[in-house]
Amino acid sequence: MIDGKGWRSGAEVEKRKLNQWFLKITDFAEELLEGLGSLENWPDKVRLMQENWIGKSKGLEFAFDLSNGDTLPVYTTRPDTIFGASFVAVAADHPVAQAVDSDEARAFIAECKKGGTTAAELETAEKLGFDTGITAKHPFTGADLPVYIANFVLMDYGTGAIMAVPGHDQRDYDFAIKYGLPIMRVIAASADEADAPLTEAEAGDGICVNSGFLDGMGVEDAKVAIISRIEATGAGEGKTVWRLRDWGVSRQRYWGTPIPFIHCASCGVVPVPKDQLPVTLPPAEDPHVDFSVPGNPLLRHPTWKNTTCPRCGGKAERETDTLDTFVNSSWYFLRFASQPADKAFDAGEIAAWMPVDQYIGGIEHAILHLLYARFWTRALAHIGLIDVKEPFASLFTQGMVTHETYGRKIDGREVWYSPAEVERSSDGATLKEDGQPVTIGKVIKMSKSKKNVVDPEDIIAQYGADAVRWFMLSDSPPERDLPWSESGIEGCARFVQRLWRLFGEVDAAAGGEDKALARKTHQTIAAVAADIEALAFNKAVARLYELTSAAEKAAPSADRNAAIRAILLMVSPMMPHLAEEGWAKLGESGLVAETAWPAVDPALLVEDEVTIAVQHKGKLRDTLTAPKGASKEALEALALASEKVQRSLDGAEIRKVIVVPDRLVNIVT
RNA sequence: GCCCCCGUGGCGGAAUUGGUAGACGCGCUCGACUCAAAAUCGAGUUUCUACGGAAGUGCCGGUUCGACUCCGGCCGGGGGCACCA
């Protein structure tokens, strides 16, 4: 949406009231929150985002008695600050606000509704209020608190009304300053500071002051005390409030799953009977499915929605809203795991295959898709259709491919150009078409709207799919965003050639050992396997470069032949075509793809010599080789025998020597 | 504003989680081969250096024999949420 209009159609965007279908995900809020704890193999970041999205808060809901005889329930997470309440505020949509019978009040409410919804507008929006003239009786002090309509109070969170404590909430503080309302301190670091002036709201921890029977209590104790006191009077109760809302699944569009309900004038909303499921869309080729006009083609279709009420048999209409596509992605993995032709999925197969061992997706799905899928799975478990509760045992969020953007402002509108249309040099970019400069914009996720996309087909055609695959895996770790650049692809294409040459150097007649190369080979096999398991492809690639260099330099031997064969097997997941060709070249039969990962000889994984770093005063002075497992004494003696170390010591008195076996010696003087 | 993550050469990035910072790749420089170029091969490539060394992982400080790694404060970048009481 741009300037209140759709970015594509330019249509005015407006708020409308619609009757829509919702799924009651809020009933699962507690479960979904608790379940996060069991998802150890999910990134902390994603778990935290879901936790914040669910947004559990514990507090107190209680009612004020109003001067007009009504009661006004409010919700607060800081009941401990109740003695600091100096006014009460309600949302513009609140019944109390709506009931104020004055033109000024109606004008103010209208003003509140106009307020923008963008981040910038909300951030800078001034706190505005309207004094209703009504007062609320403070349940403990008996004071009459003014009731305001305030633009910063939300109708759909809590009760739509708050007790305002300016001393300890910044919004209330700003409001109180503007309207000259009292600001009292009721939380302080210590009792001595009970009357310390407030220059801003202090939302932190402390003890209660100026708070009657709460005085001296810590924040948490005071919350418990006040809640039980209010509960005893019957004016309210401790309550948990969630940020999570129900999931609106209605879409006014054709491309979606029909929502299987029927509207009957006499029976109301009636579910489509099971034996008539699924409700299918009229085919898109149907001439009555008309996309040429905005709006939902189903609504305009002359016959599709006409049906009979399953209950009374009378004339009725189908629901024309379709389901959000997130619904489909909430359970497709169950379908993938089992493919019975006659039903959605097979519980036995699900039990065998689910949960998904390794789920991979972009971080942009951290909340919606992944939360909905968790909800859907739990809902199915609740009604006994499946046994699993969490769909994805392990989650990996890969980064996005990013690219510079190129654009120009033409008549005040931004026009974007694709990298293919642009000539990029070190000091700028020009449009190929006219040779004139274009502005180089931010490096952002590739998107069609910004045109900063590259077509992999082009470089595949030039370098081959193997080189491109290798290139994409070689540099950035997959969880990180990858700024697309083709500057490394040449090197990858070179590597393909190097490997091909190396595969030709297997010498069946060569005999003899190459202990060092054999060791390196086996270490690489073990390390690459571990890297691949950890999805650290860039590290696996680096190790394969190293082993390849070593094999190239080695003299022919049986061990070298084995090394080359191992390299081929190890690169095969990344460069399958090259590997299969090479396999044939080696005279092997069958496919690499069907060949087992090379075996590791554990005896060859350990070095018998290690490099020891020698430090003096924490700085590296020398390195030396020592047999693996050498004693501390031997290493110390070896270190002190070093000429470089002696020069650095320069006769100073040795106070201490720290020896880390197989690693280093640090001499402290 | 709140919450979270990240700052390492010219670039992408390594560093067994407190133990040789800069692996590997790209780029660049020099050399070999060539009439020449491409390809290929070899050497070098953090900075400064009186060639002994010294400094160095965003900045300032701390803990430690030893800090890219841990702690405190700042600066910069990115992401999420957003007037949620």
CSV table of N, CA, C and O (backbone and C1' of nucleotides) in Angstrom, one decimal, chain A residues 48 75-77 119 122-123 125 127 152-154 157 162 171 243 245 475-477 480 487 491 494 538-539 542 545-546 553 611 613 615 619 621 623 647 658 663-664 666, chain B residues 1 3-8 12-17 19-21 23-27 39-43 52-56 65-66 78-85:
chain,number,residue,atom,x,y,z
A,48,LEU,N,11.7,-16.9,20.0
A,48,LEU,CA,11.4,-15.6,20.7
A,48,LEU,C,10.4,-14.8,19.9
A,48,LEU,O,9.5,-14.1,20.6
A,75,TYR,N,-8.0,-3.1,32.5
A,75,TYR,CA,-7.0,-4.1,32.7
A,75,TYR,C,-5.6,-3.5,32.8
A,75,TYR,O,-5.3,-2.5,32.2
A,76,THR,N,-4.9,-4.0,33.8
A,76,THR,CA,-3.5,-3.5,34.0
A,76,THR,C,-2.5,-4.6,34.3
A,76,THR,O,-2.9,-5.6,34.9
A,77,THR,N,-1.3,-4.5,33.8
A,77,THR,CA,-0.3,-5.4,34.2
A,77,THR,C,0.5,-4.9,35.4
A,77,THR,O,1.4,-5.6,35.9
A,119,ALA,N,3.9,3.1,10.9
A,119,ALA,CA,4.8,3.2,12.0
A,119,ALA,C,5.2,4.6,12.4
A,119,ALA,O,5.1,5.0,13.5
A,122,LEU,N,2.4,6.6,14.0
A,122,LEU,CA,2.1,6.2,15.4
A,122,LEU,C,3.1,6.7,16.4
A,122,LEU,O,2.9,7.1,17.5
A,123,GLU,N,4.4,6.6,15.9
A,123,GLU,CA,5.5,7.0,16.7
A,123,GLU,C,5.4,8.5,17.1
A,123,GLU,O,5.8,8.8,18.2
A,125,ALA,N,2.7,10.4,16.8
A,125,ALA,CA,1.4,10.9,17.1
A,125,ALA,C,1.3,11.5,18.6
A,125,ALA,O,1.9,10.9,19.5
A,127,LYS,N,-0.3,12.5,22.1
A,127,LYS,CA,-1.3,11.9,22.9
A,127,LYS,C,-2.4,13.0,23.1
A,127,LYS,O,-2.2,14.1,23.5
A,152,PHE,N,-4.7,7.0,22.5
A,152,PHE,CA,-3.6,6.0,22.6
A,152,PHE,C,-4.1,4.7,23.2
A,152,PHE,O,-3.4,3.8,23.4
A,153,VAL,N,-5.4,4.7,23.6
A,153,VAL,CA,-6.0,3.4,24.2
A,153,VAL,C,-6.6,2.6,23.1
A,153,VAL,O,-7.4,3.2,22.3
A,154,LEU,N,-6.3,1.3,23.0
A,154,LEU,CA,-6.8,0.5,22.0
A,154,LEU,C,-8.0,-0.3,22.5
A,154,LEU,O,-8.1,-0.9,23.5
A,157,TYR,N,-7.6,-4.4,22.9
A,157,TYR,CA,-6.6,-5.1,23.8
A,157,TYR,C,-7.1,-4.9,25.2
A,157,TYR,O,-7.5,-3.8,25.5
A,162,ILE,N,-8.2,1.8,30.6
A,162,ILE,CA,-7.1,1.7,31.4
A,162,ILE,C,-7.2,2.6,32.7
A,162,ILE,O,-7.9,3.6,32.7
A,171,ARG,N,3.5,6.7,28.5
A,171,ARG,CA,2.3,7.2,27.7
A,171,ARG,C,1.4,8.0,28.7
A,171,ARG,O,1.0,9.1,28.3
A,243,ARG,N,-1.7,-11.2,23.4
A,243,ARG,CA,-1.6,-10.4,22.2
A,243,ARG,C,-2.2,-11.1,21.0
A,243,ARG,O,-2.7,-10.5,20.0
A,245,ARG,N,-4.3,-12.9,18.3
A,245,ARG,CA,-5.7,-12.7,17.9
A,245,ARG,C,-6.1,-14.0,17.1
A,245,ARG,O,-5.3,-14.7,16.6
A,475,ASP,N,30.5,-19.7,-0.5
A,475,ASP,CA,30.9,-18.6,0.2
A,475,ASP,C,30.2,-18.3,1.5
A,475,ASP,O,30.8,-18.3,2.6
A,476,SER,N,28.9,-18.0,1.4
A,476,SER,CA,28.2,-17.6,2.6
A,476,SER,C,27.5,-18.8,3.3
A,476,SER,O,27.1,-19.7,2.7
A,477,PRO,N,27.6,-18.7,4.6
A,477,PRO,CA,26.8,-19.8,5.4
A,477,PRO,C,25.3,-19.6,5.0
A,477,PRO,O,24.9,-18.5,4.9
A,480,ARG,N,22.8,-17.0,6.5
A,480,ARG,CA,23.0,-15.6,6.3
A,480,ARG,C,22.5,-15.1,4.9
A,480,ARG,O,22.5,-15.9,4.0
A,487,SER,N,31.3,-12.5,-9.1
A,487,SER,CA,32.7,-12.3,-9.2
A,487,SER,C,33.5,-13.6,-8.8
A,487,SER,O,34.7,-13.8,-9.1
A,491,GLY,N,36.1,-18.7,-10.7
A,491,GLY,CA,36.9,-19.6,-9.9
A,491,GLY,C,36.3,-21.0,-9.8
A,491,GLY,O,37.0,-22.0,-9.8
A,494,ARG,N,36.7,-22.8,-12.9
A,494,ARG,CA,38.1,-23.3,-13.0
A,494,ARG,C,38.2,-24.6,-12.2
A,494,ARG,O,38.9,-25.5,-12.6
A,538,ASN,N,29.7,-24.0,3.2
A,538,ASN,CA,30.9,-23.2,2.8
A,538,ASN,C,32.2,-23.8,3.4
A,538,ASN,O,33.3,-23.8,2.8
A,539,LYS,N,32.1,-24.4,4.6
A,539,LYS,CA,33.3,-25.0,5.2
A,539,LYS,C,33.6,-26.3,4.5
A,539,LYS,O,34.8,-26.6,4.3
A,542,ALA,N,35.5,-25.4,1.5
A,542,ALA,CA,36.9,-25.0,1.8
A,542,ALA,C,37.8,-26.2,2.0
A,542,ALA,O,38.9,-26.3,1.5
A,545,TYR,N,38.6,-28.0,-1.3
A,545,TYR,CA,39.7,-27.2,-2.0
A,545,TYR,C,41.1,-27.7,-1.5
A,545,TYR,O,42.0,-27.9,-2.3
A,546,GLU,N,41.2,-27.7,-0.2
A,546,GLU,CA,42.4,-28.1,0.4
A,546,GLU,C,42.9,-29.5,0.0
A,546,GLU,O,44.1,-29.7,-0.4
A,553,LYS,N,49.2,-32.1,-5.9
A,553,LYS,CA,50.7,-32.0,-5.7
A,553,LYS,C,51.3,-33.4,-5.4
A,553,LYS,O,52.5,-33.5,-5.5
A,611,THR,N,51.5,-29.2,16.2
A,611,THR,CA,52.3,-28.0,16.2
A,611,THR,C,51.9,-27.3,17.5
A,611,THR,O,50.8,-27.1,17.9
A,613,ALA,N,52.2,-24.0,19.9
A,613,ALA,CA,52.5,-22.5,19.9
A,613,ALA,C,53.2,-22.2,21.2
A,613,ALA,O,52.8,-22.7,22.3
A,615,GLN,N,54.2,-19.2,23.6
A,615,GLN,CA,54.0,-17.8,23.9
A,615,GLN,C,54.9,-17.3,25.1
A,615,GLN,O,55.2,-18.1,26.0
A,619,LYS,N,52.2,-13.6,24.1
A,619,LYS,CA,52.4,-13.3,22.6
A,619,LYS,C,53.1,-14.4,22.0
A,619,LYS,O,54.0,-15.0,22.6
A,621,ARG,N,55.7,-16.4,20.2
A,621,ARG,CA,57.2,-16.2,19.9
A,621,ARG,C,57.7,-17.3,18.9
A,621,ARG,O,58.6,-17.0,18.2
A,623,THR,N,56.8,-21.4,17.0
A,623,THR,CA,56.0,-22.6,17.0
A,623,THR,C,56.9,-23.8,16.8
A,623,THR,O,58.0,-23.7,16.2
A,647,ARG,N,65.5,-15.5,23.2
A,647,ARG,CA,65.7,-14.1,22.9
A,647,ARG,C,64.7,-13.2,23.5
A,647,ARG,O,64.9,-12.1,24.0
A,658,ILE,N,52.5,-22.1,31.7
A,658,ILE,CA,51.3,-22.8,31.5
A,658,ILE,C,51.4,-23.7,30.2
A,658,ILE,O,51.8,-23.2,29.2
A,663,ARG,N,48.9,-28.3,22.4
A,663,ARG,CA,48.4,-27.0,21.9
A,663,ARG,C,49.4,-25.8,22.1
A,663,ARG,O,49.9,-25.3,21.1
A,664,LEU,N,49.7,-25.5,23.4
A,664,LEU,CA,50.6,-24.4,23.5
A,664,LEU,C,51.3,-24.4,24.9
A,664,LEU,O,51.0,-25.1,25.8
A,666,ASN,N,52.8,-21.4,27.4
A,666,ASN,CA,52.9,-19.9,27.7
A,666,ASN,C,53.8,-19.7,28.9
A,666,ASN,O,53.5,-20.2,30.0
B,1,G,P,14.5,6.1,20.8
B,1,G,O5',13.5,5.1,21.6
B,1,G,C5',13.0,5.5,22.9
B,1,G,C4',11.9,4.6,23.3
B,1,G,C3',12.2,3.2,23.5
B,1,G,O3',12.7,2.9,24.8
B,1,G,C1',10.3,3.4,22.1
B,3,C,P,14.5,-3.7,26.1
B,3,C,O5',14.3,-5.0,25.2
B,3,C,C5',13.4,-6.0,25.6
B,3,C,C4',13.2,-7.0,24.5
B,3,C,C3',14.5,-7.5,23.9
B,3,C,O3',15.2,-8.5,24.6
B,3,C,C1',13.0,-6.9,22.2
B,4,C,P,16.8,-8.6,24.6
B,4,C,O5',17.1,-9.3,23.1
B,4,C,C5',16.6,-10.6,22.9
B,4,C,C4',16.8,-10.9,21.4
B,4,C,C3',18.2,-10.8,20.8
B,4,C,O3',19.0,-11.9,21.2
B,4,C,C1',16.7,-9.7,19.4
B,5,C,P,20.6,-11.7,21.3
B,5,C,O5',21.1,-11.7,19.8
B,5,C,C5',20.9,-12.8,18.9
B,5,C,C4',21.2,-12.3,17.5
B,5,C,C3',22.6,-11.8,17.2
B,5,C,O3',23.5,-12.9,17.1
B,5,C,C1',21.0,-10.4,16.2
B,6,C,P,25.0,-12.7,17.5
B,6,C,O5',25.5,-11.7,16.3
B,6,C,C5',25.6,-12.2,15.0
B,6,C,C4',25.9,-11.1,14.0
B,6,C,C3',27.2,-10.4,14.3
B,6,C,O3',28.3,-11.1,13.7
B,6,C,C1',25.5,-8.8,13.9
B,7,G,P,29.8,-10.9,14.2
B,7,G,O5',30.2,-9.8,13.2
B,7,G,C5',30.8,-8.7,13.6
B,7,G,C4',30.8,-7.6,12.5
B,7,G,C3',32.1,-6.8,12.5
B,7,G,O3',32.3,-6.1,11.2
B,7,G,C1',30.4,-5.5,13.4
B,8,U,P,33.1,-6.8,10.1
B,8,U,O5',34.4,-7.5,10.8
B,8,U,C5',35.4,-6.7,11.4
B,8,U,C4',36.6,-7.5,11.6
B,8,U,C3',37.4,-7.8,10.3
B,8,U,O3',38.3,-6.7,10.0
B,8,U,C1',37.2,-9.8,11.6
B,12,G,P,32.5,-8.3,2.5
B,12,G,O5',32.2,-9.8,2.0
B,12,G,C5',31.2,-10.1,1.1
B,12,G,C4',31.2,-11.6,0.8
B,12,G,C3',31.1,-12.4,2.1
B,12,G,O3',29.8,-12.5,2.5
B,12,G,C1',32.7,-13.3,0.6
B,13,G,P,29.5,-12.7,4.1
B,13,G,O5',30.1,-14.2,4.3
B,13,G,C5',30.7,-14.6,5.5
B,13,G,C4',31.8,-15.6,5.2
B,13,G,C3',32.4,-16.2,6.4
B,13,G,O3',31.6,-17.4,6.7
B,13,G,C1',34.1,-15.4,4.9
B,14,A,P,31.7,-18.0,8.1
B,14,A,O5',33.0,-18.9,8.0
B,14,A,C5',34.0,-18.8,8.9
B,14,A,C4',35.0,-19.8,8.7
B,14,A,C3',35.6,-20.3,10.0
B,14,A,O3',35.0,-21.5,10.4
B,14,A,C1',37.3,-19.3,8.7
B,15,A,P,34.4,-21.5,11.8
B,15,A,O5',35.7,-21.3,12.8
B,15,A,C5',36.8,-22.3,12.7
B,15,A,C4',37.9,-21.8,13.5
B,15,A,C3',37.6,-21.3,14.9
B,15,A,O3',37.5,-22.4,15.8
B,15,A,C1',39.0,-19.7,13.8
B,16,U,P,36.6,-22.2,17.1
B,16,U,O5',36.4,-23.7,17.6
B,16,U,C5',35.4,-24.6,17.2
B,16,U,C4',35.8,-26.0,17.4
B,16,U,C3',36.3,-26.3,18.8
B,16,U,O3',35.2,-26.6,19.7
B,16,U,C1',37.8,-27.2,17.2
B,17,U,P,35.5,-26.7,21.3
B,17,U,O5',34.2,-25.9,21.8
B,17,U,C5',34.3,-25.3,23.0
B,17,U,C4',34.8,-23.9,22.9
B,17,U,C3',34.0,-22.9,23.8
B,17,U,O3',34.9,-21.9,24.2
B,17,U,C1',33.7,-22.2,21.7
B,19,G,P,39.8,-21.4,22.6
B,19,G,O5',41.3,-21.3,22.3
B,19,G,C5',41.9,-20.0,21.9
B,19,G,C4',43.4,-20.1,21.9
B,19,G,C3',43.9,-21.4,21.2
B,19,G,O3',45.1,-21.1,20.6
B,19,G,C1',44.7,-21.3,23.5
B,20,U,P,45.1,-20.6,19.0
B,20,U,O5',46.6,-20.4,18.8
B,20,U,C5',47.4,-19.5,19.5
B,20,U,C4',48.4,-18.8,18.6
B,20,U,C3',47.7,-18.2,17.3
B,20,U,O3',48.5,-17.0,17.0
B,20,U,C1',49.2,-19.8,16.6
B,21,A,P,48.0,-15.6,17.5
B,21,A,O5',46.7,-15.4,16.7
B,21,A,C5',46.7,-15.2,15.3
B,21,A,C4',45.4,-15.6,14.7
B,21,A,C3',45.4,-15.5,13.2
B,21,A,O3',45.8,-16.7,12.6
B,21,A,C1',43.5,-14.4,14.1
B,23,A,P,44.4,-17.1,5.5
B,23,A,O5',44.2,-18.6,5.3
B,23,A,C5',44.8,-19.5,6.2
B,23,A,C4',44.0,-20.8,6.4
B,23,A,C3',43.4,-21.3,5.1
B,23,A,O3',44.3,-22.1,4.4
B,23,A,C1',41.7,-21.2,6.7
B,24,C,P,44.6,-21.8,2.8
B,24,C,O5',43.2,-21.9,2.1
B,24,C,C5',42.6,-23.2,2.0
B,24,C,C4',41.2,-23.0,1.4
B,24,C,C3',41.0,-22.1,0.3
B,24,C,O3',41.4,-22.6,-1.0
B,24,C,C1',39.4,-21.6,1.8
B,25,G,P,42.1,-21.7,-2.1
B,25,G,O5',40.8,-20.9,-2.6
B,25,G,C5',39.7,-21.5,-3.3
B,25,G,C4',38.6,-20.6,-3.4
B,25,G,C3',38.9,-19.3,-4.2
B,25,G,O3',38.9,-19.5,-5.6
B,25,G,C1',37.7,-18.7,-2.3
B,26,C,P,39.8,-18.6,-6.5
B,26,C,O5',39.1,-17.2,-6.5
B,26,C,C5',37.8,-17.0,-7.0
B,26,C,C4',37.3,-15.7,-6.8
B,26,C,C3',38.1,-14.5,-7.3
B,26,C,O3',37.9,-14.3,-8.7
B,26,C,C1',37.5,-14.0,-5.1
B,27,G,P,39.2,-14.0,-9.6
B,27,G,O5',39.6,-12.5,-9.1
B,27,G,C5',38.7,-11.4,-9.3
B,27,G,C4',39.2,-10.2,-8.5
B,27,G,C3',40.6,-9.8,-8.8
B,27,G,O3',40.6,-8.9,-10.0
B,27,G,C1',40.4,-9.9,-6.5
B,39,A,P,42.8,-16.7,-18.6
B,39,A,O5',43.1,-18.3,-18.7
B,39,A,C5',42.0,-19.1,-19.1
B,39,A,C4',42.5,-20.5,-19.4
B,39,A,C3',43.4,-21.1,-18.3
B,39,A,O3',42.6,-21.7,-17.3
B,39,A,C1',44.5,-21.3,-20.3
B,40,U,P,43.0,-21.6,-15.7
B,40,U,O5',44.4,-22.4,-15.7
B,40,U,C5',44.3,-23.8,-15.9
B,40,U,C4',45.8,-24.3,-16.0
B,40,U,C3',46.6,-24.1,-14.8
B,40,U,O3',46.4,-25.0,-13.8
B,40,U,C1',47.8,-23.5,-16.8
B,41,C,P,46.5,-24.5,-12.3
B,41,C,O5',48.1,-24.5,-12.1
B,41,C,C5',48.9,-25.7,-12.2
B,41,C,C4',50.3,-25.3,-12.2
B,41,C,C3',50.8,-24.5,-11.1
B,41,C,O3',51.0,-25.3,-9.9
B,41,C,C1',51.7,-23.5,-13.0
B,42,G,P,50.8,-24.6,-8.5
B,42,G,O5',52.0,-23.7,-8.3
B,42,G,C5',53.3,-24.3,-8.2
B,42,G,C4',54.4,-23.2,-8.1
B,42,G,C3',54.2,-22.2,-7.0
B,42,G,O3',54.6,-22.6,-5.7
B,42,G,C1',54.7,-21.0,-9.0
B,43,A,P,53.9,-22.0,-4.4
B,43,A,O5',54.5,-20.6,-4.3
B,43,A,C5',55.9,-20.3,-4.0
B,43,A,C4',56.2,-18.9,-4.1
B,43,A,C3',55.3,-18.0,-3.2
B,43,A,O3',55.7,-18.0,-1.8
B,43,A,C1',55.4,-17.0,-5.3
B,52,G,P,66.4,-9.7,11.0
B,52,G,O5',66.1,-9.2,12.5
B,52,G,C5',65.1,-9.8,13.2
B,52,G,C4',65.2,-9.3,14.7
B,52,G,C3',63.9,-9.3,15.4
B,52,G,O3',63.6,-10.5,16.0
B,52,G,C1',65.1,-7.2,15.7
B,53,G,P,62.2,-11.1,16.0
B,53,G,O5',61.6,-10.4,17.3
B,53,G,C5',60.3,-9.8,17.4
B,53,G,C4',60.4,-8.3,17.5
B,53,G,C3',59.1,-7.7,17.8
B,53,G,O3',58.8,-7.6,19.2
B,53,G,C1',60.1,-6.6,15.9
B,54,A,P,57.4,-7.8,19.8
B,54,A,O5',56.6,-6.5,19.3
B,54,A,C5',56.9,-5.2,19.9
B,54,A,C4',56.2,-4.1,19.2
B,54,A,C3',54.7,-4.3,19.1
B,54,A,O3',54.1,-3.9,20.3
B,54,A,C1',55.5,-3.7,17.0
B,55,A,P,52.7,-4.6,20.8
B,55,A,O5',51.6,-4.0,19.8
B,55,A,C5',51.2,-2.7,19.9
B,55,A,C4',50.4,-2.3,18.7
B,55,A,C3',49.1,-3.1,18.5
B,55,A,O3',48.1,-2.6,19.3
B,55,A,C1',50.2,-3.0,16.4
B,56,G,P,46.9,-3.6,19.9
B,56,G,O5',46.2,-4.0,18.5
B,56,G,C5',45.5,-3.1,17.8
B,56,G,C4',45.0,-3.7,16.5
B,56,G,C3',44.1,-4.8,16.6
B,56,G,O3',42.7,-4.4,16.8
B,56,G,C1',45.8,-5.3,15.0
B,65,C,P,45.9,-14.7,35.9
B,65,C,O5',46.9,-14.7,34.6
B,65,C,C5',48.2,-14.2,34.7
B,65,C,C4',48.9,-14.6,33.4
B,65,C,C3',48.2,-14.3,32.2
B,65,C,O3',48.4,-13.0,31.8
B,65,C,C1',49.0,-16.5,32.1
B,66,G,P,47.1,-12.2,31.2
B,66,G,O5',46.8,-12.9,29.9
B,66,G,C5',47.7,-12.8,28.8
B,66,G,C4',47.2,-13.8,27.7
B,66,G,C3',45.8,-13.5,27.2
B,66,G,O3',45.8,-12.5,26.2
B,66,G,C1',46.2,-15.8,27.5
B,78,G,P,20.5,-0.4,8.2
B,78,G,O5',20.1,-1.9,8.5
B,78,G,C5',20.4,-3.0,7.6
B,78,G,C4',20.1,-4.3,8.2
B,78,G,C3',18.7,-4.6,8.6
B,78,G,O3',17.8,-4.8,7.6
B,78,G,C1',20.2,-5.3,10.3
B,79,G,P,16.2,-4.5,7.7
B,79,G,O5',15.7,-5.6,8.7
B,79,G,C5',15.7,-6.9,8.3
B,79,G,C4',15.3,-7.8,9.5
B,79,G,C3',14.0,-7.5,10.2
B,79,G,O3',12.9,-8.0,9.4
B,79,G,C1',15.6,-7.8,11.8
B,80,G,P,11.5,-7.3,9.5
B,80,G,O5',11.0,-7.8,11.0
B,80,G,C5',10.7,-9.1,11.3
B,80,G,C4',10.4,-9.3,12.7
B,80,G,C3',9.2,-8.5,13.2
B,80,G,O3',8.0,-9.0,12.9
B,80,G,C1',11.0,-8.3,14.7
B,81,C,P,6.8,-8.0,12.5
B,81,C,O5',6.4,-7.4,14.0
B,81,C,C5',5.9,-8.2,15.0
B,81,C,C4',5.8,-7.4,16.3
B,81,C,C3',5.1,-6.1,16.2
B,81,C,O3',3.7,-6.3,16.2
B,81,C,C1',7.1,-5.8,17.4
B,82,A,P,2.8,-5.3,15.4
B,82,A,O5',2.9,-4.0,16.2
B,82,A,C5',2.3,-3.9,17.5
B,82,A,C4',2.9,-2.7,18.2
B,82,A,C3',2.5,-1.3,17.8
B,82,A,O3',1.2,-1.1,18.3
B,82,A,C1',4.8,-1.3,18.1
B,83,C,P,0.6,0.3,18.1
B,83,C,O5',0.7,1.0,19.6
B,83,C,C5',1.9,1.5,20.0
B,83,C,C4',1.9,2.0,21.4
B,83,C,C3',0.8,1.4,22.3
B,83,C,O3',1.2,1.4,23.6
B,83,C,C1',0.5,3.8,21.9
B,84,C,P,2.1,0.1,24.2
B,84,C,O5',1.0,-1.0,24.3
B,84,C,C5',0.1,-1.1,25.4
B,84,C,C4',-0.2,-2.6,25.7
B,84,C,C3',1.1,-3.5,25.5
B,84,C,O3',1.6,-4.1,26.7
B,84,C,C1',-0.6,-4.2,24.0
B,85,A,P,1.2,-4.8,27.8
B,85,A,O5',0.9,-3.5,28.8
B,85,A,C5',-0.1,-3.7,29.8
B,85,A,C4',-0.4,-2.4,30.3
B,85,A,C3',-1.7,-2.4,31.2
B,85,A,O3',-1.4,-2.7,32.5
B,85,A,C1',-1.8,-0.6,29.6
